[in-house]
Amino acid sequence: MKRCCEGVGLPCLFKGVGMASSRPPKYLLVFDFDETIINENSDDSIVRAAPGQALPEHIRQSFREGFYNEYMQRVLAYMGDQGVKMGDFKAVYENIPLSPGMSDLFQFLSKNHELFEIILISDANMFGIESKLRAAGFYSLFRKIFSNPSSFDKRGYFTLGPYHSHKCLDCPANMCKRKILTEYLAERAQEEVEFERVFYVGDGANDFCPSVTLTSADVAFPRKGYPMHQMTQEMEKKQPGTFQATVVPWESATEVARYLQELLKKKC
């Protein structure tokens, strides 16, 4: 995968905004949503809108590993039966707290928007993600959001579908983030936009899958102590050197902002 303009003298990244904005973004920054941008799993959070803020046992027992999307379809159908409406869901999403330091990271990215192309890949749902990002004031940062389709039907029920089908054995049936990221990079390359580096900020096992495709020029930012971080550590122990990207674990997203800031300083 070609990443940079070898042999082309690029201007200092801090010279005039007009000059920087006339060129394609140099870096692709990929975010997960649940327990990355926000400090909770939004699928668990919306149960706060259910009667008694709880689900009946028969719903909870219906979960099958790898089929979480189908499980959430049953959860939402139950909540619709209980009279939970769009405004109730929206209020819950809007009030989910951002992860520590995430607001600082987004403000840094806002100030340096001409250098970064930012996308979001999440196994949550479009309505919830858009509700939260608009409420937080950061929706416009993202060039594209990839998530499960969601809408409200004629009854006012919140409905959810799978994002796509795929053949990856490591990911849930409805979404492989590696497939999404690979196709996005290929699509942007066809549009003559090639990135010098890719940065991936995530937390879960489904974030580990795409991070394995990153190159030695790229950086993976796994949330410290979460599955993505644990899986990178396990791979390094079992197969040293297989995971190519630089790994920068974070507890607060200010650590991600600080890393990116230092990177930009070195470029000048």
PDB file of C-alpha atoms in Angstrom:
ATOM      1  CA  MET A   1       0.000   0.000   0.000  1.00  0.00           C
ATOM      2  CA  LYS A   2       1.518   3.291  -1.088  1.00  0.00           C
ATOM      3  CA  ARG A   3       1.463   5.771   1.770  1.00  0.00           C
ATOM      4  CA  CYS A   4       3.468   8.877   0.945  1.00  0.00           C
ATOM      5  CA  CYS A   5       4.731  11.080  -1.833  1.00  0.00           C
ATOM      6  CA  GLU A   6       8.299   9.750  -1.973  1.00  0.00           C
ATOM      7  CA  GLY A   7      10.680  12.174  -3.557  1.00  0.00           C
ATOM      8  CA  VAL A   8       8.237  15.081  -3.450  1.00  0.00           C
ATOM      9  CA  GLY A   9       9.299  17.969  -1.252  1.00  0.00           C
ATOM     10  CA  LEU A  10       6.297  18.512   1.023  1.00  0.00           C
ATOM     11  CA  PRO A  11       5.970  21.881   2.775  1.00  0.00           C
ATOM     12  CA  CYS A  12       6.239  22.199   6.539  1.00  0.00           C
ATOM     13  CA  LEU A  13       2.926  21.103   8.048  1.00  0.00           C
ATOM     14  CA  PHE A  14       2.604  24.342   9.987  1.00  0.00           C
ATOM     15  CA  LYS A  15       2.934  26.715   7.015  1.00  0.00           C
ATOM     16  CA  GLY A  16      -0.250  28.499   5.912  1.00  0.00           C
ATOM     17  CA  VAL A  17      -3.580  26.743   6.132  1.00  0.00           C
ATOM     18  CA  GLY A  18      -4.330  27.651   2.507  1.00  0.00           C
ATOM     19  CA  MET A  19      -1.318  25.714   1.324  1.00  0.00           C
ATOM     20  CA  ALA A  20      -2.137  22.672   3.486  1.00  0.00           C
ATOM     21  CA  SER A  21      -5.812  22.616   2.566  1.00  0.00           C
ATOM     22  CA  SER A  22      -5.010  22.623  -1.172  1.00  0.00           C
ATOM     23  CA  ARG A  23      -3.505  19.156  -0.728  1.00  0.00           C
ATOM     24  CA  PRO A  24      -5.266  15.933   0.288  1.00  0.00           C
ATOM     25  CA  PRO A  25      -5.029  15.030   3.995  1.00  0.00           C
ATOM     26  CA  LYS A  26      -1.770  13.290   4.848  1.00  0.00           C
ATOM     27  CA  TYR A  27      -3.107  11.026   7.578  1.00  0.00           C
ATOM     28  CA  LEU A  28      -6.116   8.758   8.001  1.00  0.00           C
ATOM     29  CA  LEU A  29      -7.431   8.553  11.549  1.00  0.00           C
ATOM     30  CA  VAL A  30      -9.881   5.732  12.280  1.00  0.00           C
ATOM     31  CA  PHE A  31     -12.037   5.692  15.414  1.00  0.00           C
ATOM     32  CA  ASP A  32     -14.178   3.080  17.063  1.00  0.00           C
ATOM     33  CA  PHE A  33     -17.210   4.396  18.998  1.00  0.00           C
ATOM     34  CA  ASP A  34     -18.255   2.251  21.990  1.00  0.00           C
ATOM     35  CA  GLU A  35     -15.782   2.452  24.877  1.00  0.00           C
ATOM     36  CA  THR A  36     -13.464   4.472  22.658  1.00  0.00           C
ATOM     37  CA  ILE A  37     -15.112   7.789  21.763  1.00  0.00           C
ATOM     38  CA  ILE A  38     -17.698   7.213  24.474  1.00  0.00           C
ATOM     39  CA  ASN A  39     -16.947   5.693  27.856  1.00  0.00           C
ATOM     40  CA  GLU A  40     -19.683   3.044  27.707  1.00  0.00           C
ATOM     41  CA  ASN A  41     -21.117   0.396  25.396  1.00  0.00           C
ATOM     42  CA  SER A  42     -24.056   2.289  23.883  1.00  0.00           C
ATOM     43  CA  ASP A  43     -26.056  -0.924  23.398  1.00  0.00           C
ATOM     44  CA  ASP A  44     -25.941  -1.442  27.154  1.00  0.00           C
ATOM     45  CA  SER A  45     -26.624   2.247  27.793  1.00  0.00           C
ATOM     46  CA  ILE A  46     -29.964   2.345  25.989  1.00  0.00           C
ATOM     47  CA  VAL A  47     -31.396  -0.156  28.477  1.00  0.00           C
ATOM     48  CA  ARG A  48     -31.690   2.917  30.734  1.00  0.00           C
ATOM     49  CA  ALA A  49     -34.700   3.853  28.571  1.00  0.00           C
ATOM     50  CA  ALA A  50     -36.422   0.492  29.231  1.00  0.00           C
ATOM     51  CA  PRO A  51     -39.043   0.037  31.962  1.00  0.00           C
ATOM     52  CA  GLY A  52     -37.187  -0.453  35.228  1.00  0.00           C
ATOM     53  CA  GLN A  53     -33.930   0.121  33.294  1.00  0.00           C
ATOM     54  CA  ALA A  54     -33.657  -3.639  32.809  1.00  0.00           C
ATOM     55  CA  LEU A  55     -34.352  -6.371  30.254  1.00  0.00           C
ATOM     56  CA  PRO A  56     -36.357  -9.528  30.958  1.00  0.00           C
ATOM     57  CA  GLU A  57     -34.354 -12.687  31.489  1.00  0.00           C
ATOM     58  CA  HIS A  58     -35.595 -14.418  28.325  1.00  0.00           C
ATOM     59  CA  ILE A  59     -34.226 -11.546  26.200  1.00  0.00           C
ATOM     60  CA  ARG A  60     -30.854 -11.553  27.941  1.00  0.00           C
ATOM     61  CA  GLN A  61     -30.575 -15.326  27.649  1.00  0.00           C
ATOM     62  CA  SER A  62     -31.147 -15.185  23.879  1.00  0.00           C
ATOM     63  CA  PHE A  63     -27.680 -13.764  23.163  1.00  0.00           C
ATOM     64  CA  ARG A  64     -25.366 -15.925  21.041  1.00  0.00           C
ATOM     65  CA  GLU A  65     -21.643 -15.223  20.597  1.00  0.00           C
ATOM     66  CA  GLY A  66     -20.958 -13.615  17.222  1.00  0.00           C
ATOM     67  CA  PHE A  67     -24.595 -12.623  16.690  1.00  0.00           C
ATOM     68  CA  TYR A  68     -24.849  -9.496  18.838  1.00  0.00           C
ATOM     69  CA  ASN A  69     -26.590  -7.521  16.090  1.00  0.00           C
ATOM     70  CA  GLU A  70     -29.442 -10.044  16.000  1.00  0.00           C
ATOM     71  CA  TYR A  71     -29.643  -9.929  19.801  1.00  0.00           C
ATOM     72  CA  MET A  72     -29.952  -6.134  19.726  1.00  0.00           C
ATOM     73  CA  GLN A  73     -32.768  -6.408  17.192  1.00  0.00           C
ATOM     74  CA  ARG A  74     -34.705  -8.426  19.795  1.00  0.00           C
ATOM     75  CA  VAL A  75     -33.820  -5.928  22.534  1.00  0.00           C
ATOM     76  CA  LEU A  76     -35.108  -3.026  20.442  1.00  0.00           C
ATOM     77  CA  ALA A  77     -38.291  -4.881  19.502  1.00  0.00           C
ATOM     78  CA  TYR A  78     -38.981  -5.485  23.205  1.00  0.00           C
ATOM     79  CA  MET A  79     -38.347  -1.819  24.011  1.00  0.00           C
ATOM     80  CA  GLY A  80     -40.689  -0.791  21.205  1.00  0.00           C
ATOM     81  CA  ASP A  81     -43.363  -3.050  22.683  1.00  0.00           C
ATOM     82  CA  GLN A  82     -42.845  -1.231  25.984  1.00  0.00           C
ATOM     83  CA  GLY A  83     -43.502   2.140  24.358  1.00  0.00           C
ATOM     84  CA  VAL A  84     -39.937   3.446  24.251  1.00  0.00           C
ATOM     85  CA  LYS A  85     -39.797   6.142  21.542  1.00  0.00           C
ATOM     86  CA  MET A  86     -37.159   7.934  19.469  1.00  0.00           C
ATOM     87  CA  GLY A  87     -36.844  10.822  21.916  1.00  0.00           C
ATOM     88  CA  ASP A  88     -36.142   8.404  24.776  1.00  0.00           C
ATOM     89  CA  PHE A  89     -33.323   6.725  22.875  1.00  0.00           C
ATOM     90  CA  LYS A  90     -31.919  10.055  21.675  1.00  0.00           C
ATOM     91  CA  ALA A  91     -31.782  11.425  25.219  1.00  0.00           C
ATOM     92  CA  VAL A  92     -29.822   8.377  26.410  1.00  0.00           C
ATOM     93  CA  TYR A  93     -27.309   8.574  23.546  1.00  0.00           C
ATOM     94  CA  GLU A  94     -26.783  12.315  23.999  1.00  0.00           C
ATOM     95  CA  ASN A  95     -25.990  11.878  27.688  1.00  0.00           C
ATOM     96  CA  ILE A  96     -23.447   9.056  27.406  1.00  0.00           C
ATOM     97  CA  PRO A  97     -20.138  10.497  28.652  1.00  0.00           C
ATOM     98  CA  LEU A  98     -17.165  10.822  26.340  1.00  0.00           C
ATOM     99  CA  SER A  99     -14.101   8.783  27.272  1.00  0.00           C
ATOM    100  CA  PRO A 100     -11.444  10.599  29.325  1.00  0.00           C
ATOM    101  CA  GLY A 101      -9.568  13.174  27.238  1.00  0.00           C
ATOM    102  CA  MET A 102     -11.673  12.584  24.102  1.00  0.00           C
ATOM    103  CA  SER A 103     -12.923  16.163  24.001  1.00  0.00           C
ATOM    104  CA  ASP A 104      -9.297  17.385  24.128  1.00  0.00           C
ATOM    105  CA  LEU A 105      -8.343  15.061  21.269  1.00  0.00           C
ATOM    106  CA  PHE A 106     -11.256  16.246  19.127  1.00  0.00           C
ATOM    107  CA  GLN A 107     -10.381  19.891  19.780  1.00  0.00           C
ATOM    108  CA  PHE A 108      -6.797  19.193  18.700  1.00  0.00           C
ATOM    109  CA  LEU A 109      -8.083  17.524  15.521  1.00  0.00           C
ATOM    110  CA  SER A 110     -10.409  20.452  14.840  1.00  0.00           C
ATOM    111  CA  LYS A 111      -7.410  22.808  14.895  1.00  0.00           C
ATOM    112  CA  ASN A 112      -5.452  20.527  12.544  1.00  0.00           C
ATOM    113  CA  HIS A 113      -8.340  19.318  10.376  1.00  0.00           C
ATOM    114  CA  GLU A 114      -6.531  19.905   7.076  1.00  0.00           C
ATOM    115  CA  LEU A 115      -3.948  17.224   7.963  1.00  0.00           C
ATOM    116  CA  PHE A 116      -6.295  14.443   9.028  1.00  0.00           C
ATOM    117  CA  GLU A 117      -9.052  12.556   7.280  1.00  0.00           C
ATOM    118  CA  ILE A 118     -11.199  11.065  10.032  1.00  0.00           C
ATOM    119  CA  ILE A 119     -13.594   8.150   9.778  1.00  0.00           C
ATOM    120  CA  LEU A 120     -15.523   6.094  12.301  1.00  0.00           C
ATOM    121  CA  ILE A 121     -16.115   2.328  12.082  1.00  0.00           C
ATOM    122  CA  SER A 122     -18.481   0.978  14.707  1.00  0.00           C
ATOM    123  CA  ASP A 123     -20.668  -2.041  15.400  1.00  0.00           C
ATOM    124  CA  ALA A 124     -23.168   0.231  17.169  1.00  0.00           C
ATOM    125  CA  ASN A 125     -25.755   2.004  14.974  1.00  0.00           C
ATOM    126  CA  MET A 126     -25.978   5.153  12.872  1.00  0.00           C
ATOM    127  CA  PHE A 127     -28.742   6.854  14.853  1.00  0.00           C
ATOM    128  CA  GLY A 128     -26.959   6.507  18.186  1.00  0.00           C
ATOM    129  CA  ILE A 129     -23.589   7.619  16.850  1.00  0.00           C
ATOM    130  CA  GLU A 130     -24.975  10.644  15.023  1.00  0.00           C
ATOM    131  CA  SER A 131     -27.066  11.649  18.059  1.00  0.00           C
ATOM    132  CA  LYS A 132     -24.031  11.608  20.353  1.00  0.00           C
ATOM    133  CA  LEU A 133     -21.577  13.290  17.970  1.00  0.00           C
ATOM    134  CA  ARG A 134     -24.031  16.090  17.133  1.00  0.00           C
ATOM    135  CA  ALA A 135     -24.770  16.685  20.820  1.00  0.00           C
ATOM    136  CA  ALA A 136     -21.038  16.772  21.606  1.00  0.00           C
ATOM    137  CA  GLY A 137     -20.381  19.171  18.705  1.00  0.00           C
ATOM    138  CA  PHE A 138     -17.918  16.927  16.839  1.00  0.00           C
ATOM    139  CA  TYR A 139     -20.042  15.377  14.088  1.00  0.00           C
ATOM    140  CA  SER A 140     -18.489  17.551  11.360  1.00  0.00           C
ATOM    141  CA  LEU A 141     -15.004  16.147  12.087  1.00  0.00           C
ATOM    142  CA  PHE A 142     -15.868  12.836  10.427  1.00  0.00           C
ATOM    143  CA  ARG A 143     -15.679  12.377   6.664  1.00  0.00           C
ATOM    144  CA  LYS A 144     -17.549   9.093   6.858  1.00  0.00           C
ATOM    145  CA  ILE A 145     -19.254   6.911   9.459  1.00  0.00           C
ATOM    146  CA  PHE A 146     -19.585   3.165   8.935  1.00  0.00           C
ATOM    147  CA  SER A 147     -22.086   1.512  11.234  1.00  0.00           C
ATOM    148  CA  ASN A 148     -25.152  -0.688  11.288  1.00  0.00           C
ATOM    149  CA  PRO A 149     -28.200   0.883   9.602  1.00  0.00           C
ATOM    150  CA  SER A 150     -30.942   1.977  11.985  1.00  0.00           C
ATOM    151  CA  SER A 151     -34.242   3.811  11.699  1.00  0.00           C
ATOM    152  CA  PHE A 152     -37.691   4.178  13.232  1.00  0.00           C
ATOM    153  CA  ASP A 153     -40.553   2.362  11.540  1.00  0.00           C
ATOM    154  CA  LYS A 154     -44.185   3.453  11.172  1.00  0.00           C
ATOM    155  CA  ARG A 155     -44.949   2.161  14.665  1.00  0.00           C
ATOM    156  CA  GLY A 156     -42.136   4.274  16.099  1.00  0.00           C
ATOM    157  CA  TYR A 157     -40.046   1.169  16.841  1.00  0.00           C
ATOM    158  CA  PHE A 158     -36.260   1.545  16.683  1.00  0.00           C
ATOM    159  CA  THR A 159     -35.066  -0.953  14.053  1.00  0.00           C
ATOM    160  CA  LEU A 160     -31.560  -2.220  13.396  1.00  0.00           C
ATOM    161  CA  GLY A 161     -29.962  -4.137  10.547  1.00  0.00           C
ATOM    162  CA  PRO A 162     -26.591  -5.747   9.795  1.00  0.00           C
ATOM    163  CA  TYR A 163     -23.928  -3.623   8.080  1.00  0.00           C
ATOM    164  CA  HIS A 164     -22.827  -6.254   5.552  1.00  0.00           C
ATOM    165  CA  SER A 165     -21.906  -9.899   5.097  1.00  0.00           C
ATOM    166  CA  HIS A 166     -18.305 -11.137   5.038  1.00  0.00           C
ATOM    167  CA  LYS A 167     -16.123 -14.224   5.258  1.00  0.00           C
ATOM    168  CA  CYS A 168     -13.905 -13.264   8.204  1.00  0.00           C
ATOM    169  CA  LEU A 169     -13.974 -15.973  10.857  1.00  0.00           C
ATOM    170  CA  ASP A 170     -12.775 -13.643  13.617  1.00  0.00           C
ATOM    171  CA  CYS A 171     -15.567 -11.053  13.461  1.00  0.00           C
ATOM    172  CA  PRO A 172     -19.293 -10.969  14.273  1.00  0.00           C
ATOM    173  CA  ALA A 173     -21.578 -12.023  11.411  1.00  0.00           C
ATOM    174  CA  ASN A 174     -22.771  -8.483  10.657  1.00  0.00           C
ATOM    175  CA  MET A 175     -19.477  -6.584  10.472  1.00  0.00           C
ATOM    176  CA  CYS A 176     -15.784  -7.042   9.719  1.00  0.00           C
ATOM    177  CA  LYS A 177     -13.937  -3.796  10.307  1.00  0.00           C
ATOM    178  CA  ARG A 178     -10.896  -5.067   8.409  1.00  0.00           C
ATOM    179  CA  LYS A 179     -13.038  -5.439   5.271  1.00  0.00           C
ATOM    180  CA  ILE A 180     -14.451  -1.928   5.716  1.00  0.00           C
ATOM    181  CA  LEU A 181     -11.041  -0.310   6.242  1.00  0.00           C
ATOM    182  CA  THR A 182      -9.390  -2.211   3.384  1.00  0.00           C
ATOM    183  CA  GLU A 183     -12.169  -1.246   0.970  1.00  0.00           C
ATOM    184  CA  TYR A 184     -12.090   2.380   2.133  1.00  0.00           C
ATOM    185  CA  LEU A 185      -8.338   2.679   1.538  1.00  0.00           C
ATOM    186  CA  ALA A 186      -8.738   1.121  -1.920  1.00  0.00           C
ATOM    187  CA  GLU A 187     -11.592   3.500  -2.749  1.00  0.00           C
ATOM    188  CA  ARG A 188      -9.595   6.552  -1.645  1.00  0.00           C
ATOM    189  CA  ALA A 189      -6.560   5.325  -3.637  1.00  0.00           C
ATOM    190  CA  GLN A 190      -8.753   5.184  -6.747  1.00  0.00           C
ATOM    191  CA  GLU A 191      -9.647   8.810  -6.003  1.00  0.00           C
ATOM    192  CA  GLU A 192      -5.901   9.538  -5.877  1.00  0.00           C
ATOM    193  CA  VAL A 193      -5.857  10.070  -2.122  1.00  0.00           C
ATOM    194  CA  GLU A 194      -3.105   8.015  -0.486  1.00  0.00           C
ATOM    195  CA  PHE A 195      -2.175   8.386   3.163  1.00  0.00           C
ATOM    196  CA  GLU A 196       1.301   8.630   4.580  1.00  0.00           C
ATOM    197  CA  ARG A 197       0.124   6.952   7.765  1.00  0.00           C
ATOM    198  CA  VAL A 198      -2.977   5.354   9.219  1.00  0.00           C
ATOM    199  CA  PHE A 199      -3.846   5.773  12.894  1.00  0.00           C
ATOM    200  CA  TYR A 200      -6.391   3.448  14.519  1.00  0.00           C
ATOM    201  CA  VAL A 201      -8.008   4.263  17.884  1.00  0.00           C
ATOM    202  CA  GLY A 202     -10.064   1.443  19.401  1.00  0.00           C
ATOM    203  CA  ASP A 203     -10.656  -0.910  22.289  1.00  0.00           C
ATOM    204  CA  GLY A 204     -12.346  -4.154  21.248  1.00  0.00           C
ATOM    205  CA  ALA A 205     -11.541  -7.499  19.657  1.00  0.00           C
ATOM    206  CA  ASN A 206     -13.230  -6.309  16.470  1.00  0.00           C
ATOM    207  CA  ASP A 207     -10.722  -3.416  16.397  1.00  0.00           C
ATOM    208  CA  PHE A 208      -7.824  -5.846  16.602  1.00  0.00           C
ATOM    209  CA  CYS A 209      -8.861  -7.466  13.299  1.00  0.00           C
ATOM    210  CA  PRO A 210      -8.301  -4.333  11.140  1.00  0.00           C
ATOM    211  CA  SER A 211      -5.239  -3.267  13.139  1.00  0.00           C
ATOM    212  CA  VAL A 212      -3.422  -6.442  12.037  1.00  0.00           C
ATOM    213  CA  THR A 213      -3.406  -5.065   8.463  1.00  0.00           C
ATOM    214  CA  LEU A 214      -1.618  -1.857   9.495  1.00  0.00           C
ATOM    215  CA  THR A 215       1.963  -1.389   8.279  1.00  0.00           C
ATOM    216  CA  SER A 216       5.128  -0.415  10.125  1.00  0.00           C
ATOM    217  CA  ALA A 217       4.424   3.220   9.183  1.00  0.00           C
ATOM    218  CA  ASP A 218       1.102   3.133  11.030  1.00  0.00           C
ATOM    219  CA  VAL A 219       0.074   3.439  14.681  1.00  0.00           C
ATOM    220  CA  ALA A 220      -2.483   1.444  16.672  1.00  0.00           C
ATOM    221  CA  PHE A 221      -3.888   3.172  19.756  1.00  0.00           C
ATOM    222  CA  PRO A 222      -5.562   0.433  21.849  1.00  0.00           C
ATOM    223  CA  ARG A 223      -7.323   1.479  25.026  1.00  0.00           C
ATOM    224  CA  LYS A 224      -5.184   0.185  27.881  1.00  0.00           C
ATOM    225  CA  GLY A 225      -6.434  -3.026  29.478  1.00  0.00           C
ATOM    226  CA  TYR A 226      -9.218  -3.613  26.935  1.00  0.00           C
ATOM    227  CA  PRO A 227      -9.388  -6.589  24.497  1.00  0.00           C
ATOM    228  CA  MET A 228      -7.599  -4.872  21.590  1.00  0.00           C
ATOM    229  CA  HIS A 229      -4.651  -4.050  23.866  1.00  0.00           C
ATOM    230  CA  GLN A 230      -4.564  -7.561  25.342  1.00  0.00           C
ATOM    231  CA  MET A 231      -4.665  -9.153  21.883  1.00  0.00           C
ATOM    232  CA  THR A 232      -1.762  -7.036  20.579  1.00  0.00           C
ATOM    233  CA  GLN A 233       0.269  -8.072  23.626  1.00  0.00           C
ATOM    234  CA  GLU A 234      -0.571 -11.752  23.115  1.00  0.00           C
ATOM    235  CA  MET A 235       0.373 -11.611  19.425  1.00  0.00           C
ATOM    236  CA  GLU A 236       3.701  -9.989  20.259  1.00  0.00           C
ATOM    237  CA  LYS A 237       4.446 -12.763  22.778  1.00  0.00           C
ATOM    238  CA  LYS A 238       3.439 -15.633  20.497  1.00  0.00           C
ATOM    239  CA  GLN A 239       4.553 -14.218  17.131  1.00  0.00           C
ATOM    240  CA  PRO A 240       7.094 -11.409  17.719  1.00  0.00           C
ATOM    241  CA  GLY A 241       7.181  -8.896  14.888  1.00  0.00           C
ATOM    242  CA  THR A 242       3.932 -10.095  13.276  1.00  0.00           C
ATOM    243  CA  PHE A 243       1.988  -7.061  14.452  1.00  0.00           C
ATOM    244  CA  GLN A 244       3.692  -4.381  12.367  1.00  0.00           C
ATOM    245  CA  ALA A 245       2.156  -1.109  13.544  1.00  0.00           C
ATOM    246  CA  THR A 246       3.582   0.884  16.438  1.00  0.00           C
ATOM    247  CA  VAL A 247       1.401   0.231  19.504  1.00  0.00           C
ATOM    248  CA  VAL A 248       0.591   3.211  21.754  1.00  0.00           C
ATOM    249  CA  PRO A 249      -1.819   2.218  24.567  1.00  0.00           C
ATOM    250  CA  TRP A 250      -3.918   4.998  26.131  1.00  0.00           C
ATOM    251  CA  GLU A 251      -5.947   5.582  29.273  1.00  0.00           C
ATOM    252  CA  SER A 252      -6.852   9.159  28.370  1.00  0.00           C
ATOM    253  CA  ALA A 253      -7.268  10.322  24.766  1.00  0.00           C
ATOM    254  CA  THR A 254      -5.044  13.282  25.634  1.00  0.00           C
ATOM    255  CA  GLU A 255      -2.211  10.739  25.263  1.00  0.00           C
ATOM    256  CA  VAL A 256      -3.299  10.170  21.644  1.00  0.00           C
ATOM    257  CA  ALA A 257      -3.425  13.938  21.070  1.00  0.00           C
ATOM    258  CA  ARG A 258       0.039  14.320  22.578  1.00  0.00           C
ATOM    259  CA  TYR A 259       1.483  11.601  20.328  1.00  0.00           C
ATOM    260  CA  LEU A 260      -0.019  13.186  17.204  1.00  0.00           C
ATOM    261  CA  GLN A 261       1.180  16.629  18.285  1.00  0.00           C
ATOM    262  CA  GLU A 262       4.740  15.365  18.688  1.00  0.00           C
ATOM    263  CA  LEU A 263       4.548  13.676  15.299  1.00  0.00           C
ATOM    264  CA  LEU A 264       3.533  16.924  13.615  1.00  0.00           C
ATOM    265  CA  LYS A 265       6.353  18.801  15.338  1.00  0.00           C
ATOM    266  CA  LYS A 266       8.915  16.293  14.054  1.00  0.00           C
ATOM    267  CA  LYS A 267       7.644  16.792  10.503  1.00  0.00           C
ATOM    268  CA  CYS A 268       8.715  20.436  10.477  1.00  0.00           C
TER     269      CYS A 268
END
